[in-house]
Amino acid sequence: MTDAGTLIKTTCPRDCYDACGISVRVHQGAVQKVMGDKDHHVSLGKLCGKCAVAYNGVFRDPAQRLMTPLRRAGKKGTANFQPVAWDEALAEIAGRLKNILAANNSHTIYHTHYTGTVSMLAGVFPTRFFNRLGATEVDPDTVCNKAGHVVLADMFGTSLSGFDPDQLASARCLMIWGANPSHSAPHMHSGWVRSAGARLIVIDPIAHDTAKMADIHLQLRPGSDAALAFGMLHVIKKAGQIDHAFIERHVLGFDGIVAEIDAAKPERTSALTGVPTALIEQAALAFAAGPSLLWLGQGVQRQPRGGNAFRAIPLLNIATGQIGKPGMGFCYMNGAETRDVDTAFLLGNELRPEGGSTVSHMDLAEHLNDTGKMKALFTWNNNIVASSPGSKAIRRGLEREDLFTVVTDLFLTDTAAYADYVLPAASFLEFDDIAFPYFHDTVSAQAKAVEPLGQSLPNQEIFRRLAEAMGFKEPALYESDASLIARLLRQTSFNGNFDDLKAVGTARLRTVPRVQFEGLRFNTPSGRIEVRSERLLEQGYPAVPVAHADKAPSGKRLRLLSPASEWLMNSSYGNDERIRVRLGSPKVRLNKCDAQLRNLVQGETVALVSEAGSIELTVEISPDVPEGVALAHKGRWPRHSGGAININVLNPGLRTDIANSSAVHGIEVELIKL
Ligand SMILES: Nc1nc2c(c(=O)[nH]1)N[C@H]1C(S)=C(S)[C@@H](COP(=O)(O)OP(=O)(O)OC[C@H]3O[C@@H](n4cnc5c(=O)[nH]c(N)nc54)[C@H](O)[C@@H]3O)O[C@H]1N2
Ligand SMILES: Nc1nc2c(c(=O)[nH]1)N[C@H]1C(S)=C(S)[C@@H](COP(=O)(O)OP(=O)(O)OC[C@H]3O[C@@H](n4cnc5c(=O)[nH]c(N)nc54)[C@H](O)[C@@H]3O)O[C@H]1N2
Ligand SMILES: [Mo]
């Protein structure tokens, strides 16, 4: 207790590497302030700018939050709703769903969900309900990082067991490839990245703030990563730094790439990537000298050949034997498995009928517009009008009068505006949950600080009640929060119950940093790292990675990159007034040569046009953006962006070579002076 109230420790459950510890000051049942937890090893008492604003702004604002269930009372998309009681809303929704089930059409019920919240219960438990329904799932990872997951799992047996960040103390080089921690992991950027004195190499088309503090920044052309990786392997081979003994024992199919490595001479690599030969050599030798850590970003695999790029980049660890020892390894993401936790029980896959289907987010717009395929749509933890490709076609589909749509969210998003029913979700400050951060191997409590605002309910409770309204009998649909939390926590090495975890907020589960792939056992068919993949070959892909670089855009087109914004969390916070002031008008950032070529000046409005649509943005000339690239960060709310559209109006649903996943950073645009 302090004078001003009680402090409650909890955890930020946004889709972010940092997973900050939070301290909530509560007085007389109301939140007074949401702050960083000073005891937390990442947040160290400070939230990032966007969360500090939004958690003390829109997240607690009854005028912005959904307070009751809503039923549509006007044309779809006009956000004309009437409040309705929970029981009534759930009974009516259940009635509509039962009609579909009675006609044996459960697969025409679709649901989309993603990482609006990444806590375990609110993020995963509702899938039990949809599995029981037999609904078609829009595969969540396809809008984000699936290509990377599929490729790493194929090669190493898992994509979810990366280096332990605490290994940085033993490393002499940290290479960040296609991630922008200064936006997407702000505490890692300001703390961890430079904390141990390791040499920093950043590989990114944009000179973002993390790249600016690097010792070496390789500012390559978008989509040229595989060529760059092979060019670096060439340098490493020439310097005699290939670890043949490691390859002999632990790698399958390395022979298959040797000719490609030999051909990837520095001059050729430089021509393909735009990176000067001297920098390629410096970076390659610094990495090979080791011990080195490689952070594989999600941005780099969001490219048309992102799967191939993700097969090529970790070859640097493989070729130099930098796996399975302290200070070495790569990290895409650390799943709960690095804490020995199996979260699969949360999904309820056993409830799913034989042959239950999934589709990619890249096909969502098409399915939405097909009256035979989709008859009902549920969207939870996901704002498809803002975040998914083909936003114009998505809106057209959502306008269908015959489509039954239910959205659950904290806010009346652009997507929710189309719903037949909107169900108000409680925020993370309002219920207990557990989080497994995807960078550090910790376990964190999300602790209820206050009662849910208005009539809002946690996701898990919404879907329990809907299961009841459906008359479903399976006990798994009704498992309590306490039971789910206990089953997760029990699997970890944390010594205590949920109350004990709440007392500390976040528990660090080891005293000695974990070594990635310790013992060098790989869960692949051969038990080795599989550079050559029979499975991918069977699916029609090259057996081994190739030194590919995308062609530069033709004519006067530019490559559009739309990565994470500093002030938004995907589309979350886009409705917070103070955030909107910080964002200003929607911008496109350009190199001055590209601006001059098009006769454009700072501050003028320009139309960006792709095959999918067009959008008007304000020009900002920036030395951080290389020639040939247009940079416009993701996540604005269409409704608050002038023309009621955001950058995804330009996205035709471009997909990766492998895994049918988003290649949103591969879009080409023309700039038209207005
Ligand atoms: N152009 C472009 N588009 C992109 C990307 C890109 O790089 N460029 N990146 C893609 C990526 S990586 C991702 S992950 C997707 C993310 O896209 P989305 O999944 O849409 O992500 P968010 O906007 O963070 O969250 C969605 C919604 O969840 C809601 N929410 C938060 N907590 C809860 C809760 O407890 N319950 C419920 N019911 N709702 C909640 C939020 O209010 C928000 O409206 O966007 C993709 N879109
Ligand atoms: N502030 C904030 N933080 C976030 C999010 C957010 O929206 N805002 N989103 C969260 C989510 S869902 C995710 S998935 C992560 C994503 O976070 P990151 O892994 O950092 O991914 P992105 O933001 O998509 O892009 C990162 C970088 O990839 C670069 N890039 C694009 N194309 C290429 C290429 O061809 N080669 C190389 N080498 N680099 C390329 C971009 O220039 C960008 O700087 O961030 C999470 N954190
Ligand atoms: Mo993502």
mmCIF file of N, CA and C and ligand atoms in Angstrom, residues 15-17 50 114-115 144-145 177-186 203-206 208 218 220-225 295-303 313 333 438 559 561-571 631 634-635 665, ligand 2:
data_model
loop_
_atom_site.group_PDB
_atom_site.id
_atom_site.type_symbol
_atom_site.label_atom_id
_atom_site.label_comp_id
_atom_site.label_asym_id
_atom_site.label_seq_id
_atom_site.Cartn_x
_atom_site.Cartn_y
_atom_site.Cartn_z
ATOM 1 N N ASP A 15 1.848 -8.084 -28.634
ATOM 2 C CA ASP A 15 2.699 -8.947 -29.460
ATOM 3 C C ASP A 15 4.050 -8.266 -29.650
ATOM 4 N N CYS A 16 4.888 -8.341 -28.629
ATOM 5 C CA CYS A 16 6.142 -7.573 -28.593
ATOM 6 C C CYS A 16 7.207 -8.406 -27.908
ATOM 7 N N TYR A 17 8.421 -8.292 -28.398
ATOM 8 C CA TYR A 17 9.537 -9.037 -27.820
ATOM 9 C C TYR A 17 9.752 -8.678 -26.341
ATOM 10 N N LYS A 50 4.449 4.251 -26.548
ATOM 11 C CA LYS A 50 3.086 3.960 -27.020
ATOM 12 C C LYS A 50 2.226 3.321 -25.932
ATOM 13 N N TYR A 114 -5.809 -13.188 -34.095
ATOM 14 C CA TYR A 114 -4.367 -13.146 -34.011
ATOM 15 C C TYR A 114 -3.930 -12.637 -32.669
ATOM 16 N N THR A 115 -2.986 -11.755 -32.660
ATOM 17 C CA THR A 115 -2.285 -11.512 -31.410
ATOM 18 C C THR A 115 -2.670 -10.170 -30.788
ATOM 19 N N CYS A 144 1.630 -12.955 -40.703
ATOM 20 C CA CYS A 144 2.783 -12.417 -39.968
ATOM 21 C C CYS A 144 4.071 -13.172 -40.267
ATOM 22 N N ASN A 145 4.203 -14.370 -39.756
ATOM 23 C CA ASN A 145 5.541 -14.973 -39.706
ATOM 24 C C ASN A 145 5.594 -16.444 -40.076
ATOM 25 N N TRP A 177 19.095 -9.185 -38.243
ATOM 26 C CA TRP A 177 18.843 -9.288 -39.678
ATOM 27 C C TRP A 177 17.342 -9.131 -39.947
ATOM 28 N N GLY A 178 16.967 -7.962 -40.438
ATOM 29 C CA GLY A 178 15.561 -7.762 -40.829
ATOM 30 C C GLY A 178 14.614 -7.614 -39.667
ATOM 31 N N ALA A 179 15.086 -7.055 -38.585
ATOM 32 C CA ALA A 179 14.208 -6.659 -37.478
ATOM 33 C C ALA A 179 14.557 -5.216 -37.136
ATOM 34 N N ASN A 180 13.603 -4.524 -36.570
ATOM 35 C CA ASN A 180 13.854 -3.145 -36.147
ATOM 36 C C ASN A 180 13.504 -2.971 -34.678
ATOM 37 N N PRO A 181 14.414 -3.419 -33.784
ATOM 38 C CA PRO A 181 14.109 -3.317 -32.360
ATOM 39 C C PRO A 181 13.758 -1.898 -31.914
ATOM 40 N N SER A 182 14.300 -0.876 -32.589
ATOM 41 C CA SER A 182 14.004 0.483 -32.111
ATOM 42 C C SER A 182 12.510 0.770 -32.188
ATOM 43 N N HIS A 183 11.779 0.046 -33.033
ATOM 44 C CA HIS A 183 10.319 0.137 -33.028
ATOM 45 C C HIS A 183 9.672 -1.087 -32.392
ATOM 46 N N SER A 184 10.117 -2.282 -32.807
ATOM 47 C CA SER A 184 9.353 -3.477 -32.442
ATOM 48 C C SER A 184 9.783 -4.090 -31.115
ATOM 49 N N ALA A 185 10.853 -3.633 -30.544
ATOM 50 C CA ALA A 185 11.317 -4.150 -29.246
ATOM 51 C C ALA A 185 12.074 -3.027 -28.539
ATOM 52 N N PRO A 186 11.362 -1.950 -28.194
ATOM 53 C CA PRO A 186 12.050 -0.718 -27.775
ATOM 54 C C PRO A 186 12.971 -0.880 -26.566
ATOM 55 N N ILE A 203 21.331 -5.668 -40.593
ATOM 56 C CA ILE A 203 21.119 -5.897 -42.025
ATOM 57 C C ILE A 203 19.681 -5.532 -42.350
ATOM 58 N N ASP A 204 19.495 -4.379 -42.960
ATOM 59 C CA ASP A 204 18.149 -3.843 -43.163
ATOM 60 C C ASP A 204 18.210 -2.757 -44.245
ATOM 61 N N PRO A 205 17.199 -2.715 -45.122
ATOM 62 C CA PRO A 205 17.169 -1.647 -46.127
ATOM 63 C C PRO A 205 17.049 -0.251 -45.505
ATOM 64 N N ILE A 206 16.498 -0.196 -44.283
ATOM 65 C CA ILE A 206 16.236 1.099 -43.651
ATOM 66 C C ILE A 206 17.302 1.387 -42.586
ATOM 67 N N HIS A 208 17.229 2.513 -39.646
ATOM 68 C CA HIS A 208 16.431 2.841 -38.467
ATOM 69 C C HIS A 208 17.354 3.066 -37.274
ATOM 70 N N LEU A 218 24.562 -3.100 -43.049
ATOM 71 C CA LEU A 218 24.490 -3.497 -44.455
ATOM 72 C C LEU A 218 23.107 -3.111 -44.954
ATOM 73 N N LEU A 220 20.982 -3.345 -47.495
ATOM 74 C CA LEU A 220 20.758 -4.088 -48.736
ATOM 75 C C LEU A 220 19.434 -3.724 -49.391
ATOM 76 N N ARG A 221 19.260 -4.118 -50.649
ATOM 77 C CA ARG A 221 17.974 -3.939 -51.324
ATOM 78 C C ARG A 221 16.971 -4.947 -50.772
ATOM 79 N N PRO A 222 15.721 -4.537 -50.630
ATOM 80 C CA PRO A 222 14.720 -5.489 -50.155
ATOM 81 C C PRO A 222 14.718 -6.746 -51.021
ATOM 82 N N GLY A 223 14.597 -7.887 -50.370
ATOM 83 C CA GLY A 223 14.478 -9.150 -51.112
ATOM 84 C C GLY A 223 15.791 -9.677 -51.655
ATOM 85 N N SER A 224 16.924 -9.122 -51.210
ATOM 86 C CA SER A 224 18.215 -9.618 -51.711
ATOM 87 C C SER A 224 18.995 -10.358 -50.618
ATOM 88 N N ASP A 225 18.311 -10.764 -49.568
ATOM 89 C CA ASP A 225 18.996 -11.334 -48.392
ATOM 90 C C ASP A 225 19.708 -12.647 -48.664
ATOM 91 N N TRP A 295 19.919 -12.570 -34.752
ATOM 92 C CA TRP A 295 18.485 -12.317 -34.493
ATOM 93 C C TRP A 295 17.801 -12.258 -35.848
ATOM 94 N N LEU A 296 16.968 -13.253 -36.106
ATOM 95 C CA LEU A 296 16.243 -13.321 -37.373
ATOM 96 C C LEU A 296 14.931 -12.569 -37.235
ATOM 97 N N GLY A 297 14.825 -11.420 -37.880
ATOM 98 C CA GLY A 297 13.608 -10.615 -37.766
ATOM 99 C C GLY A 297 12.458 -11.203 -38.555
ATOM 100 N N GLN A 298 11.282 -10.662 -38.297
ATOM 101 C CA GLN A 298 10.103 -11.133 -39.006
ATOM 102 C C GLN A 298 9.910 -10.369 -40.309
ATOM 103 N N GLY A 299 10.467 -9.151 -40.358
ATOM 104 C CA GLY A 299 10.314 -8.343 -41.567
ATOM 105 C C GLY A 299 10.950 -8.992 -42.784
ATOM 106 N N VAL A 300 12.100 -9.618 -42.580
ATOM 107 C CA VAL A 300 12.862 -10.150 -43.712
ATOM 108 C C VAL A 300 12.153 -11.331 -44.382
ATOM 109 N N GLN A 301 11.347 -12.086 -43.609
ATOM 110 C CA GLN A 301 10.660 -13.215 -44.257
ATOM 111 C C GLN A 301 9.318 -12.776 -44.866
ATOM 112 N N ARG A 302 8.954 -11.503 -44.670
ATOM 113 C CA ARG A 302 7.704 -11.004 -45.270
ATOM 114 C C ARG A 302 8.000 -10.493 -46.678
ATOM 115 N N GLN A 303 8.725 -11.310 -47.426
ATOM 116 C CA GLN A 303 9.169 -10.992 -48.787
ATOM 117 C C GLN A 303 8.750 -12.128 -49.700
ATOM 118 N N ILE A 313 19.869 -17.519 -44.554
ATOM 119 C CA ILE A 313 20.551 -16.696 -43.539
ATOM 120 C C ILE A 313 21.177 -17.545 -42.414
ATOM 121 N N MET A 333 12.159 -16.761 -32.488
ATOM 122 C CA MET A 333 11.233 -16.576 -31.388
ATOM 123 C C MET A 333 11.432 -17.724 -30.410
ATOM 124 N N TYR A 438 8.166 -14.115 -25.824
ATOM 125 C CA TYR A 438 8.791 -14.861 -26.917
ATOM 126 C C TYR A 438 10.250 -14.491 -27.182
ATOM 127 N N ARG A 559 9.740 -0.121 -54.166
ATOM 128 C CA ARG A 559 9.364 -1.210 -53.277
ATOM 129 C C ARG A 559 8.788 -0.593 -52.011
ATOM 130 N N LEU A 561 7.802 -0.703 -48.228
ATOM 131 C CA LEU A 561 7.963 -1.407 -46.945
ATOM 132 C C LEU A 561 6.994 -0.779 -45.944
ATOM 133 N N SER A 562 6.254 -1.610 -45.227
ATOM 134 C CA SER A 562 5.290 -1.079 -44.241
ATOM 135 C C SER A 562 5.456 -1.797 -42.906
ATOM 136 N N PRO A 563 6.625 -1.652 -42.282
ATOM 137 C CA PRO A 563 6.904 -2.366 -41.029
ATOM 138 C C PRO A 563 6.285 -1.668 -39.813
ATOM 139 N N ALA A 564 6.662 -2.168 -38.635
ATOM 140 C CA ALA A 564 6.097 -1.687 -37.365
ATOM 141 C C ALA A 564 6.358 -0.201 -37.142
ATOM 142 N N SER A 565 5.335 0.463 -36.671
ATOM 143 C CA SER A 565 5.435 1.883 -36.325
ATOM 144 C C SER A 565 5.855 2.018 -34.867
ATOM 145 N N GLU A 566 6.577 3.087 -34.590
ATOM 146 C CA GLU A 566 7.013 3.339 -33.211
ATOM 147 C C GLU A 566 5.817 3.573 -32.280
ATOM 148 N N TRP A 567 4.742 4.147 -32.806
ATOM 149 C CA TRP A 567 3.655 4.617 -31.946
ATOM 150 C C TRP A 567 2.434 3.722 -31.962
ATOM 151 N N LEU A 568 2.462 2.681 -32.789
ATOM 152 C CA LEU A 568 1.317 1.776 -32.846
ATOM 153 C C LEU A 568 1.780 0.370 -32.517
ATOM 154 N N MET A 569 0.829 -0.474 -32.121
ATOM 155 C CA MET A 569 1.113 -1.895 -31.945
ATOM 156 C C MET A 569 0.190 -2.596 -32.930
ATOM 157 N N ASN A 570 0.702 -2.899 -34.103
ATOM 158 C CA ASN A 570 -0.174 -3.257 -35.211
ATOM 159 C C ASN A 570 -1.245 -2.164 -35.287
ATOM 160 N N SER A 571 -2.535 -2.532 -35.304
ATOM 161 C CA SER A 571 -3.515 -1.452 -35.367
ATOM 162 C C SER A 571 -3.904 -0.949 -33.977
ATOM 163 N N LEU A 631 8.750 4.018 -47.696
ATOM 164 C CA LEU A 631 8.518 3.496 -46.344
ATOM 165 C C LEU A 631 7.262 4.144 -45.768
ATOM 166 N N LYS A 634 2.963 0.527 -40.796
ATOM 167 C CA LYS A 634 1.651 -0.122 -40.739
ATOM 168 C C LYS A 634 0.822 0.363 -39.548
ATOM 169 N N GLY A 635 -0.444 0.031 -39.573
ATOM 170 C CA GLY A 635 -1.238 0.004 -38.356
ATOM 171 C C GLY A 635 -2.207 1.144 -38.097
ATOM 172 N N HIS A 665 6.023 -6.956 -47.572
ATOM 173 C CA HIS A 665 7.135 -6.047 -47.900
ATOM 174 C C HIS A 665 7.640 -6.234 -49.342
HETATM 175 N N1 LIG B 2 5.953 -0.623 -32.023
HETATM 176 C C1 LIG B 2 5.558 -1.786 -32.541
HETATM 177 N N2 LIG B 2 6.117 -2.931 -32.133
HETATM 178 C C2 LIG B 2 5.730 -4.119 -32.687
HETATM 179 C C3 LIG B 2 4.715 -4.176 -33.653
HETATM 180 C C4 LIG B 2 4.126 -2.936 -34.066
HETATM 181 O O1 LIG B 2 3.236 -2.883 -34.931
HETATM 182 N N3 LIG B 2 4.591 -1.771 -33.493
HETATM 183 N N4 LIG B 2 4.338 -5.371 -34.191
HETATM 184 C C5 LIG B 2 4.700 -6.592 -33.498
HETATM 185 C C6 LIG B 2 4.609 -7.717 -34.437
HETATM 186 S S1 LIG B 2 3.083 -8.373 -34.750
HETATM 187 C C7 LIG B 2 5.664 -8.220 -35.070
HETATM 188 S S2 LIG B 2 5.463 -9.520 -36.146
HETATM 189 C C8 LIG B 2 7.000 -7.698 -34.805
HETATM 190 C C9 LIG B 2 7.706 -7.407 -36.108
HETATM 191 O O2 LIG B 2 8.892 -6.786 -35.837
HETATM 192 P P1 LIG B 2 10.134 -6.975 -36.765
HETATM 193 O O3 LIG B 2 10.632 -8.365 -36.653
HETATM 194 O O4 LIG B 2 11.076 -5.897 -36.383
HETATM 195 O O5 LIG B 2 9.486 -6.833 -38.253
HETATM 196 P P2 LIG B 2 8.966 -5.607 -39.165
HETATM 197 O O6 LIG B 2 8.563 -4.450 -38.329
HETATM 198 O O7 LIG B 2 7.962 -6.101 -40.134
HETATM 199 O O8 LIG B 2 10.226 -5.259 -40.041
HETATM 200 C C10 LIG B 2 11.475 -5.140 -39.488
HETATM 201 C C11 LIG B 2 12.476 -4.660 -40.466
HETATM 202 O O9 LIG B 2 12.518 -5.539 -41.598
HETATM 203 C C12 LIG B 2 12.992 -4.759 -42.644
HETATM 204 N N5 LIG B 2 12.842 -5.421 -43.938
HETATM 205 C C13 LIG B 2 11.817 -5.377 -44.817
HETATM 206 N N6 LIG B 2 12.131 -6.071 -45.927
HETATM 207 C C14 LIG B 2 13.375 -6.564 -45.740
HETATM 208 C C15 LIG B 2 14.265 -7.350 -46.544
HETATM 209 O O10 LIG B 2 13.963 -7.743 -47.667
HETATM 210 N N7 LIG B 2 15.460 -7.662 -46.005
HETATM 211 C C16 LIG B 2 15.843 -7.252 -44.773
HETATM 212 N N8 LIG B 2 17.041 -7.608 -44.332
HETATM 213 N N9 LIG B 2 15.044 -6.480 -44.016
HETATM 214 C C17 LIG B 2 13.820 -6.160 -44.492
HETATM 215 C C18 LIG B 2 12.235 -3.463 -42.512
HETATM 216 O O11 LIG B 2 12.919 -2.425 -43.151
HETATM 217 C C19 LIG B 2 12.175 -3.283 -41.014
HETATM 218 O O12 LIG B 2 13.133 -2.368 -40.533
HETATM 219 O O13 LIG B 2 6.964 -6.496 -34.062
HETATM 220 C C20 LIG B 2 6.109 -6.500 -32.946
HETATM 221 N N10 LIG B 2 6.336 -5.258 -32.264
#
